[in-house]
Short mmCIF file of C-alpha atoms and ligand atoms in Angstrom, two decimals:
data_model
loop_
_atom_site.label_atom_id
_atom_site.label_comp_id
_atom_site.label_asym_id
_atom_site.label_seq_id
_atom_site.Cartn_x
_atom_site.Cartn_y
_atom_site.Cartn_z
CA UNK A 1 226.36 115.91 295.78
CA UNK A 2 229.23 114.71 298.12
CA UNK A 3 232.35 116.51 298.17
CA UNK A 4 235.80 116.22 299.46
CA UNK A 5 237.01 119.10 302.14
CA UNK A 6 240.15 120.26 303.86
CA UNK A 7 242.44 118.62 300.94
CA UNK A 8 245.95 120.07 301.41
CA UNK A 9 247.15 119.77 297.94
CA UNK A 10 244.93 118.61 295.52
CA UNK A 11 247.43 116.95 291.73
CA UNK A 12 244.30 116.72 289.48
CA UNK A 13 246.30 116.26 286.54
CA UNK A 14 244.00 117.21 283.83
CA UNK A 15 246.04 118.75 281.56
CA UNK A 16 246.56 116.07 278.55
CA UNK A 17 250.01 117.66 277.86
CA UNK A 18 253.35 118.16 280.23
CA UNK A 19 254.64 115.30 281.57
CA UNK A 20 254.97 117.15 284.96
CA UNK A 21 251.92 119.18 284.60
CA UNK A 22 249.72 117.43 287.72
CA UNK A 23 247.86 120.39 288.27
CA UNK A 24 248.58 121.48 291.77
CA UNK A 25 245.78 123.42 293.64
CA UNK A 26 246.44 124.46 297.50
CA UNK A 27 243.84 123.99 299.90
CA UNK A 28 241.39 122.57 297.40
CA UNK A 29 237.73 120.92 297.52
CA UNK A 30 236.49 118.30 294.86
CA UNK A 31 232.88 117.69 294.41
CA UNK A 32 231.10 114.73 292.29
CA UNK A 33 227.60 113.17 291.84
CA UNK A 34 227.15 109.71 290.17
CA UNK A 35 230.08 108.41 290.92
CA UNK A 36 231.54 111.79 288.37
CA UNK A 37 233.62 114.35 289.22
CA UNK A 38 231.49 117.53 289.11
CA UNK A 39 234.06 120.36 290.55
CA UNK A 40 237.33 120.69 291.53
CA UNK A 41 239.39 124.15 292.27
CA UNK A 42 240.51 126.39 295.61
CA UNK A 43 237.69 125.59 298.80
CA UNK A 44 237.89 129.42 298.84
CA UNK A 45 236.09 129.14 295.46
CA UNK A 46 233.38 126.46 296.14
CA UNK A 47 230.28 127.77 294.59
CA UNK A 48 227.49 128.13 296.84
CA UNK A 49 225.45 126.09 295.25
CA UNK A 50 228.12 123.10 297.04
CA UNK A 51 228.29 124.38 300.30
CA UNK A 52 225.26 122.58 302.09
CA UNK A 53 226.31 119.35 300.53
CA UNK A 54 227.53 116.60 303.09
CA UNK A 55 231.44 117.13 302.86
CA UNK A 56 234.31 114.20 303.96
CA UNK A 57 237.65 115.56 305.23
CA UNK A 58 240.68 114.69 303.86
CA UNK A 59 242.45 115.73 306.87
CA UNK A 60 244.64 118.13 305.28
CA UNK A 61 246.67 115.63 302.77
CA UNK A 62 247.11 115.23 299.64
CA UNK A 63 244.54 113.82 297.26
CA UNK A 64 245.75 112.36 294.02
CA UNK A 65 243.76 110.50 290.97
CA UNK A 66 243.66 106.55 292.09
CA UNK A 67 246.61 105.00 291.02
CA UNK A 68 246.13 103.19 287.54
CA UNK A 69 249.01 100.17 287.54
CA UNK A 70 249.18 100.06 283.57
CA UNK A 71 251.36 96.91 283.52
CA UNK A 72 250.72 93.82 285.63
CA UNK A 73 250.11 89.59 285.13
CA UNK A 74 248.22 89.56 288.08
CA UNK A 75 246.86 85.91 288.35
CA UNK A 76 249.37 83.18 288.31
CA UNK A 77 250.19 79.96 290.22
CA UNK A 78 253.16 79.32 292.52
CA UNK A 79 256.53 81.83 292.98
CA UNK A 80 259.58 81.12 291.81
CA UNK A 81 261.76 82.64 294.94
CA UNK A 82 264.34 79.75 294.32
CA UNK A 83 265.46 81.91 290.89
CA UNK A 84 265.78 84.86 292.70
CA UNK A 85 268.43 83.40 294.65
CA UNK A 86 270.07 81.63 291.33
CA UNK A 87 269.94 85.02 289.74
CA UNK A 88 271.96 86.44 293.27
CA UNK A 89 274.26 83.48 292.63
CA UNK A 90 275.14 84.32 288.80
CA UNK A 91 273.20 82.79 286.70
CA UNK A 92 270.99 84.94 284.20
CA UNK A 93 267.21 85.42 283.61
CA UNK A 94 267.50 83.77 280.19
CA UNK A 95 269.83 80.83 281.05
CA UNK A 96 267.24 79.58 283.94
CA UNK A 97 264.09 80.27 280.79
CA UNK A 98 266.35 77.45 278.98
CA UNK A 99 266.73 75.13 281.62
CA UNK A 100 262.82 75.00 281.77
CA UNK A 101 262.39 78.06 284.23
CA UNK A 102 261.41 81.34 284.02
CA UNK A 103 258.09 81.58 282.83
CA UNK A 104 257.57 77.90 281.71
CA UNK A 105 257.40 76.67 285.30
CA UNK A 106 254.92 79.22 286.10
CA UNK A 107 252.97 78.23 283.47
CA UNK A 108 253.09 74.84 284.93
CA UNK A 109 251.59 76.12 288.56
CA UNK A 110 249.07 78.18 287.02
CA UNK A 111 247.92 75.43 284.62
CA UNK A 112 247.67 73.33 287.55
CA UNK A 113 244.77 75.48 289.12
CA UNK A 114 241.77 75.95 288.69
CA UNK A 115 239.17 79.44 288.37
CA UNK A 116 238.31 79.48 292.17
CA UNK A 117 242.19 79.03 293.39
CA UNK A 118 243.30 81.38 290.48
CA UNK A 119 240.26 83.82 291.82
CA UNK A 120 241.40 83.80 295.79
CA UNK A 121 244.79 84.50 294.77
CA UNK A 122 244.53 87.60 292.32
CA UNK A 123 241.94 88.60 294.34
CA UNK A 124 243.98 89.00 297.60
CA UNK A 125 246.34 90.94 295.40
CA UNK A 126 244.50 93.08 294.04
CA UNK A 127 243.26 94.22 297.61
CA UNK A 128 246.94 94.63 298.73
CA UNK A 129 247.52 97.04 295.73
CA UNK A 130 244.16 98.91 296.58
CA UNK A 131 245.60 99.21 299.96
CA UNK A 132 248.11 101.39 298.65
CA UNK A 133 245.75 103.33 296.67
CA UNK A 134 245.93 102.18 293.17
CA UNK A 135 241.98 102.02 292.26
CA UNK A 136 242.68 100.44 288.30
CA UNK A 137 244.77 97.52 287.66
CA UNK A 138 245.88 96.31 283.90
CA UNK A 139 245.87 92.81 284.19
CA UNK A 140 247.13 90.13 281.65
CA UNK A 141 247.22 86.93 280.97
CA UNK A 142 250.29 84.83 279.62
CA UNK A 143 250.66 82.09 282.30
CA UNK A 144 248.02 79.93 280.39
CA UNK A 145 249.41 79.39 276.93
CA UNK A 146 246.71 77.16 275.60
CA UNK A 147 242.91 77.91 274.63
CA UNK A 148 241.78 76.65 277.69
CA UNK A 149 244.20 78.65 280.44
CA UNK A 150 244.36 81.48 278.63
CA UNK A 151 240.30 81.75 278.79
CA UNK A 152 240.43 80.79 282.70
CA UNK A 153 242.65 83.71 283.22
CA UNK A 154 240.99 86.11 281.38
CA UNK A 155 237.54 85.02 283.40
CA UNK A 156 239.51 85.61 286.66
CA UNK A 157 239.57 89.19 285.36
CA UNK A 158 235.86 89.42 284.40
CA UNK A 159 235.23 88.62 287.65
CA UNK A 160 237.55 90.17 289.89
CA UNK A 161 236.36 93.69 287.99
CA UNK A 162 232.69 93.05 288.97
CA UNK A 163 233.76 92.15 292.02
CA UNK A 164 236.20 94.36 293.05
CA UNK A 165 237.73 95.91 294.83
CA UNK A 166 239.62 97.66 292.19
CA UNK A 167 238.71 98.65 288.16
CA UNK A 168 240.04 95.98 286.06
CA UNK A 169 241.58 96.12 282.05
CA UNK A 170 242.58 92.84 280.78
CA UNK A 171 244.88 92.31 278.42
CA UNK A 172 245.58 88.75 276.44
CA UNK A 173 249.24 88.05 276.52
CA UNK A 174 248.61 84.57 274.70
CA UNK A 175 252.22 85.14 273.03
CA UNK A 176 254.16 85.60 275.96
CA UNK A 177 256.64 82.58 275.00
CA UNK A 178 256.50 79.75 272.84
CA UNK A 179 255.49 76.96 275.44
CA UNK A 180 257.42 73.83 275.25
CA UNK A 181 254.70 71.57 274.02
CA UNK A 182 255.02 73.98 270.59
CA UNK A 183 258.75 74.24 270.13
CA UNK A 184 259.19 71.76 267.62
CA UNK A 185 256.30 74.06 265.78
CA UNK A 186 256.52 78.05 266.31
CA UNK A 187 254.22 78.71 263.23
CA UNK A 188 251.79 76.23 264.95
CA UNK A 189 251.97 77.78 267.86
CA UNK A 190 250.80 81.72 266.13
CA UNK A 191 248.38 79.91 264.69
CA UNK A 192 246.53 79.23 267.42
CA UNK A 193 247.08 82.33 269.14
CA UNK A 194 245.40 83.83 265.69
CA UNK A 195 242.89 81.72 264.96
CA UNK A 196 241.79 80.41 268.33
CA UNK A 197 242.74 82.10 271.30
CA UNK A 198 242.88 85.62 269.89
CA UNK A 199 238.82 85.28 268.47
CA UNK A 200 237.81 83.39 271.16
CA UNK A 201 238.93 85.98 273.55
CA UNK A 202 237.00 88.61 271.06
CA UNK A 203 234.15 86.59 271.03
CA UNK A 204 233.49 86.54 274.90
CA UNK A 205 234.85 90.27 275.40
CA UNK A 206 237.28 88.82 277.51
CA UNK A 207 240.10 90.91 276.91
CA UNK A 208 240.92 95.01 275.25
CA UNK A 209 244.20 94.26 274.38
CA UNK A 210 246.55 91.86 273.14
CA UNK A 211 250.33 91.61 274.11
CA UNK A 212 253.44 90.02 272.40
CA UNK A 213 256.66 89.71 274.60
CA UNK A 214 259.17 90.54 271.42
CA UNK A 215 262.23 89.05 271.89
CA UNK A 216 265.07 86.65 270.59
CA UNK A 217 263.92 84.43 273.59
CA UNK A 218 260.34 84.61 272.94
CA UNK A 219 258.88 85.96 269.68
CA UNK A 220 259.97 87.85 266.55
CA UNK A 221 259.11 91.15 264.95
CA UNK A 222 257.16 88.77 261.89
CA UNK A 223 255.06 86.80 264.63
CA UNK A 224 254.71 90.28 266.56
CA UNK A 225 253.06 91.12 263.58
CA UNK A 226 250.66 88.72 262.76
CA UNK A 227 249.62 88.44 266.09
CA UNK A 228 248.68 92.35 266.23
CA UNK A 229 247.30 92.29 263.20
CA UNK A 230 245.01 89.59 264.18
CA UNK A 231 244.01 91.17 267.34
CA UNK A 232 243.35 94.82 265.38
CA UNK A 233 241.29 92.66 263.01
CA UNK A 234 239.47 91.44 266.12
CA UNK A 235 239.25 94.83 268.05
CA UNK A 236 242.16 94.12 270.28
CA UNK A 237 245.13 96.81 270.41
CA UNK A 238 247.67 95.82 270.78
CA UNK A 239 250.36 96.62 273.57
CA UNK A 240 254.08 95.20 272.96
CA UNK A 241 256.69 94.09 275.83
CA UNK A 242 259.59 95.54 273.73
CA UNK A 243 263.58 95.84 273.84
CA UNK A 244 263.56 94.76 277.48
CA UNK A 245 266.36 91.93 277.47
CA UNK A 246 267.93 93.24 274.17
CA UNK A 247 267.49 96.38 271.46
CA UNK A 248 265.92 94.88 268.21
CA UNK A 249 263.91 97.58 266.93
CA UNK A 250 261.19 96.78 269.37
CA UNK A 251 259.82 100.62 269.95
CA UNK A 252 259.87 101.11 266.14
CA UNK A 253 257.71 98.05 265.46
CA UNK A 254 255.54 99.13 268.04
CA UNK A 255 255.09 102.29 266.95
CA UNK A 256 254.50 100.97 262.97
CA UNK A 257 251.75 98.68 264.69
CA UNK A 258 249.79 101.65 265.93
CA UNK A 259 250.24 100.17 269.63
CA UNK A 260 248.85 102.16 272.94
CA UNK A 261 251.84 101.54 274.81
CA UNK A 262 255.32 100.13 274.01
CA UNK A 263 256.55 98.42 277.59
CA UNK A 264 260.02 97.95 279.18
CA UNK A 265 262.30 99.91 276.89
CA UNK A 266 265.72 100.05 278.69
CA UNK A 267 267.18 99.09 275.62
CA UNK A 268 265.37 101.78 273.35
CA UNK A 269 267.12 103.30 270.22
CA UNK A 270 267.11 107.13 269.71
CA UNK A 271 265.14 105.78 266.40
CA UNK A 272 263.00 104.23 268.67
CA UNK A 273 262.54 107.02 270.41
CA UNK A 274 261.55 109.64 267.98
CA UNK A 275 259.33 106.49 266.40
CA UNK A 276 256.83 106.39 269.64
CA UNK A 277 256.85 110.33 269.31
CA UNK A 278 255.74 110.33 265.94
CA UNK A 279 253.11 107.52 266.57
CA UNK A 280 251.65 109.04 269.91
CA UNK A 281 252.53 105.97 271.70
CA UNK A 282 253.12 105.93 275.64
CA UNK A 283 256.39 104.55 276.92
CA UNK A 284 255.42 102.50 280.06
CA UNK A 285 258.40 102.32 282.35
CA UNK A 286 258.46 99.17 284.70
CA UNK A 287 261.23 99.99 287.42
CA UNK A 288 260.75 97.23 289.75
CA UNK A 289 261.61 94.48 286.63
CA UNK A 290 264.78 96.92 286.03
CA UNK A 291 265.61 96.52 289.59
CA UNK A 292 265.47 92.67 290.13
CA UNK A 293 267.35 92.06 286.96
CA UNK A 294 269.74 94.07 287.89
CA UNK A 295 269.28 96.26 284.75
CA UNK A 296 270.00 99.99 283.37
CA UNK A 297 266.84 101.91 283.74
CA UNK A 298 265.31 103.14 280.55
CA UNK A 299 266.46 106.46 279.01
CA UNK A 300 263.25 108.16 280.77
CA UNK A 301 264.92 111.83 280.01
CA UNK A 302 265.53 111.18 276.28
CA UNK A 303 261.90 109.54 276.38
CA UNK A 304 260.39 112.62 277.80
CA UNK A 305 262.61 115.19 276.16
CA UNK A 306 261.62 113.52 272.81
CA UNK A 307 258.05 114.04 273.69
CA UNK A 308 257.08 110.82 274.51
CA UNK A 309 254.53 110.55 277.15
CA UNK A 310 256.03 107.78 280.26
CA UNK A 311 253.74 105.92 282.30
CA UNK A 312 255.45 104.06 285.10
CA UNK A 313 253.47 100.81 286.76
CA UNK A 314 254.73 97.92 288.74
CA UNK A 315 254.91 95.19 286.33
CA UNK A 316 253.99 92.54 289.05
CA UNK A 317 254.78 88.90 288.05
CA UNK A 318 256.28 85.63 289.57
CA UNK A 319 259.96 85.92 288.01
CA UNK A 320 261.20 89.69 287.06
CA UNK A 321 259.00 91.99 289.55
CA UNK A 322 257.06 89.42 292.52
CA UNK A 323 256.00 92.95 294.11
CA UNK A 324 252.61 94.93 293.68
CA UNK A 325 254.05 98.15 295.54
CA UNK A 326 253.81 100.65 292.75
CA UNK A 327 254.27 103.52 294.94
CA UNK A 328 257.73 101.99 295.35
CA UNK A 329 257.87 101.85 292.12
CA UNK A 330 257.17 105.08 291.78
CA UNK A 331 259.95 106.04 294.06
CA UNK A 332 262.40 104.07 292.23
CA UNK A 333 261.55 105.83 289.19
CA UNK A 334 262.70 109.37 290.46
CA UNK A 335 265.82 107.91 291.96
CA UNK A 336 267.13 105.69 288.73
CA UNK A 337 265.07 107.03 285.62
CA UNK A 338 265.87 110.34 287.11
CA UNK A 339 261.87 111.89 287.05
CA UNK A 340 260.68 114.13 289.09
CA UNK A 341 258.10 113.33 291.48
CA UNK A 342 255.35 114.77 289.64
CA UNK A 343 256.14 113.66 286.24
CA UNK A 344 256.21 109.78 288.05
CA UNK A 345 252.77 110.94 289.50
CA UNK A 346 251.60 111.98 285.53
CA UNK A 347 253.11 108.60 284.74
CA UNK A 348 250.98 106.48 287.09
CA UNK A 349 247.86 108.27 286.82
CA UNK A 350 247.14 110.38 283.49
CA UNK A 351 249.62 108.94 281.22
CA UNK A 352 248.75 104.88 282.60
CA UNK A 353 245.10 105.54 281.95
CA UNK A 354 246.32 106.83 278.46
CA UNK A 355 248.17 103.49 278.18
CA UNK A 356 244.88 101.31 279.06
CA UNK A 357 242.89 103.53 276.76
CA UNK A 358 240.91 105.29 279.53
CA UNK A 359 242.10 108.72 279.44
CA UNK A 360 240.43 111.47 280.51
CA UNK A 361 237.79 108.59 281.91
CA UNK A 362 240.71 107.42 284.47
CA UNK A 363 243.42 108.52 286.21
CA UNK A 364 242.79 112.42 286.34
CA UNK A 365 239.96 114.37 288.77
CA UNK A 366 238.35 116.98 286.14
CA UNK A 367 234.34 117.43 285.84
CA UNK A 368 233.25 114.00 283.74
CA UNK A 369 236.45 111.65 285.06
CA UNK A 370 235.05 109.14 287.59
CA UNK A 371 235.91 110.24 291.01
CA UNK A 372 238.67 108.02 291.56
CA UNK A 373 240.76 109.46 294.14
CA UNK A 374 243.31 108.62 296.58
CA UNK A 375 244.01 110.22 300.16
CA UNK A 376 248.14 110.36 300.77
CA UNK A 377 249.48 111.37 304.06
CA UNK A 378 252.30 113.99 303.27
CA UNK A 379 252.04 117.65 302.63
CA UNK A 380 252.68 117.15 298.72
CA UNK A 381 253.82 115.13 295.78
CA UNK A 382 257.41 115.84 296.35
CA UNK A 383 257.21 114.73 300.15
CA UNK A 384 255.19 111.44 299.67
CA UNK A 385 257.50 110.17 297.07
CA UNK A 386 261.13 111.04 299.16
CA UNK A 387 259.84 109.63 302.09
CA UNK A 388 259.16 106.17 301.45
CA UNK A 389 257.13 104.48 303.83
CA UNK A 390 255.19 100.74 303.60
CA UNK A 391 251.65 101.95 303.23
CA UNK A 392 251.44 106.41 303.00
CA UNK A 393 247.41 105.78 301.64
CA UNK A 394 244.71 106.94 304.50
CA UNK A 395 241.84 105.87 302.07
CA UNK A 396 241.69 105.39 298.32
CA UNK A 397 237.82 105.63 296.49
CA UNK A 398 236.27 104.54 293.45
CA UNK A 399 233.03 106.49 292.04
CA UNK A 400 233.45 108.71 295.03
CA UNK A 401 232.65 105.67 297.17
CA UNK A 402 235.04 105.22 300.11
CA UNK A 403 236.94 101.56 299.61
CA UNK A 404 238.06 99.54 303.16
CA UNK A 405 240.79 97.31 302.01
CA UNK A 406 239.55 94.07 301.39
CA UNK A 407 235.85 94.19 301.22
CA UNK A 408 234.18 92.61 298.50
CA UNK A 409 231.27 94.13 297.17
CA UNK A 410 228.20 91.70 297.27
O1 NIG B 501 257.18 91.70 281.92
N1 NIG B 501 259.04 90.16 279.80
C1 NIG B 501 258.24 89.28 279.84
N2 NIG B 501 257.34 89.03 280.81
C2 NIG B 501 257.47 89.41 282.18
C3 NIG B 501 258.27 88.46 282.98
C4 NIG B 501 257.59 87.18 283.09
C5 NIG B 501 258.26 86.20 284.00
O2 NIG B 501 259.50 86.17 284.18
O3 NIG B 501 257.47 85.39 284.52
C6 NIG B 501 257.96 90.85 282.30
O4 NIG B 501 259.07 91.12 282.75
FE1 FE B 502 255.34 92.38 281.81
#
């Protein structure tokens, strides 16, 4: 039974509740077997029974739950740096989507390649963002938008979880946007997200969830609908991208759909608010989108005071948020959404894993979580967060076995 020794301050956050409960322990030890987390409480306390067993040093850090990124569209083609520099110049996130940008032209690159390229690509981010120490990744799809693409995607997942380096959830974000070749036909469009995509995806096990971007510029609160309803039918929760760009009553409809998560949210009513309460729905935050489009943050405080549980995660995508770096993320999301550093740390461990319906399986070190963990080099949660540095991860594991970057397993 391996265990972890000389941990500085071990955040196991294992209580379900507080959204800056992370359950701090000084000069801890964790033990697991199987890949499970056995024990986990003051080395002063180790039980005897532990003591003999071979025991890694965490050199006096901090040891956290791996990161779990609850919000990402991992494996697309091409960039689109030339609209970041549009966007600099003046002109806005919508008007560029018009013009045939925005997410249409990166559903043109990704179209254009195949599983293998597709493969390469997530894969080499994924083992950037495991670099950092984030051991589950939420990954969707959405760059497809046709049977075929859509299914390519979602098989880059499959993969990339057996493979590794990281845990994989994928999510089927079919109705991201309209794509052009279905403009002159909307209801066309749903209905092959409902009748072919969304059971074709069930069929194969492809995907958990299903997604619906709900906005004027993409789809309504009636398509929301149907699509979700689909996907319940099919065993697919759903997970909404929801008053991001504008307030429509986005929060509310996702809490009347019985989502997991509602995503985005700087444009969140107080009804909206007191709807994801009510409906036990987590509030994913997504600070680095806020930050490129130049946004308000989302009303963390009001979220949290009103007893909604906030995940935060990186969003990582061609055209609102092209970076992985969640712990930035993180960062950002004391600084603007004004959360302390260990409710952020709740949000991107406990409270994501809630949001990717793995909770109490993910994203907290109790006896029976995997043994997922993540070796930080600073003194404590506060520390690590304040001073922001490229890479603060010594080593990050998954099942209690030691990952190196970039290795993929055979
Ligand atoms: O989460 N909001 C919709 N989808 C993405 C952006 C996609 C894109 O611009 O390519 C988001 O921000
Ligand atoms: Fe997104």
């Amino acid at each position: 039974m391996p265990r972890l020794a000389n941990i500085g301050c071990l955040a196991t956050c294992a209580n379900p509740v507080g959204q800056d409960d992370i359950g701090l322990i000084r000069d801890a030890a964790l033990v697991w077997r199987d890949g499970t987390v056995r024990w986990t409480g003051p080395a002063a306390a180790l039980p005897a029974e532990y003591e003999a067993e071979p025991a890694r040093d965490a050199g006096g850090g901090l040891v956290i739950p791996g990161l779990v990124d609850a919000h990402t569209h991992l494996a697309f083609g091409g960039w689109r740096a030339g609209e970041f520099s549009d966007r600099i110049r003046g002109r806005g996130y919508l008007e560029i989507a018009a013009a045939g940008g925005g997410i249409a032209s990166t559903v043109r690159a990704t179209r254009a390649l195949d599983e293998e390229a597709l493969l390469a690509r997530a894969h080499e981010f994924l083992s950037g963002m495991v670099s950092l120490g984030i051991t589950t990744v939420e990954a969707k799809s959405g760059y497809g938008l046709d049977l075929e693409t859509e299914l390519r995607l979602l098989r880059v997942y499959r993969r990339l979880g057996e493979m590794g380096p990281a845990r994989v959830v994928a999510t089927c974000l079919a109705a991201h946007v309209v794509p052009p070749e279905w403009s002159a036909d909307r209801a066309g469009y749903v209905r092959l997200v409902t009748e072919r995509i969304l059971p074709a995806v069930a069929e194969d096990g492809l995907a958990e969830f299903c997604d619906v971007f709900v906005e004027d510029s993409a789809f309504s609160a009636d398509e929301a609908r149907q699509i979700c309803e689909r996907g319940c039918e099919l065993g697919l929760r759903p997970k909404l991208h929801v008053d991001q760009l504008s307030g429509g009553g986005g929060a509310e409809l996702a809490a009347s759909l019985g989502a997991v998560s509602a995503d985005h949210l700087e444009y969140v009513s107080e009804a909206g608010i007191e709807a994801l309460a009510a409906a036990g729905v987590v509030a994913v935050t997504l600070p680095l989108a806020t930050l490129y489009l130049n946004q308000a943050p989302p009303p963390a405080r009001a979220l949290i005071d009103g007893g909604v549980a906030v995940a935060v995660a990186s969003d990582f995508n061609p055209g609102t948020a092209p970076s992985w770096h969640l712990p930035f993320a993180m960062t950002l999301a004391c600084t603007r959404q004004r959360m302390t550093p260990a409710e952020v740390l709740k949000g991107a461990t406990r409270y994501a894993a809630r949001a990717v319906g793995r909770e109490g399986e993910l994203g907290s070190l109790e006896p029976g979580a995997a043994a997922d963990f993540t070796i930080i080099d600073a003194p404590d949660v506060e520390h690590w967060l304040y001073h922001l540095r490229p890479n603060a991860c010594v080593a990050a594991a998954i099942g209690g076995e030691t990952l190196h970057g970039i290795r993929r397993k055979a």
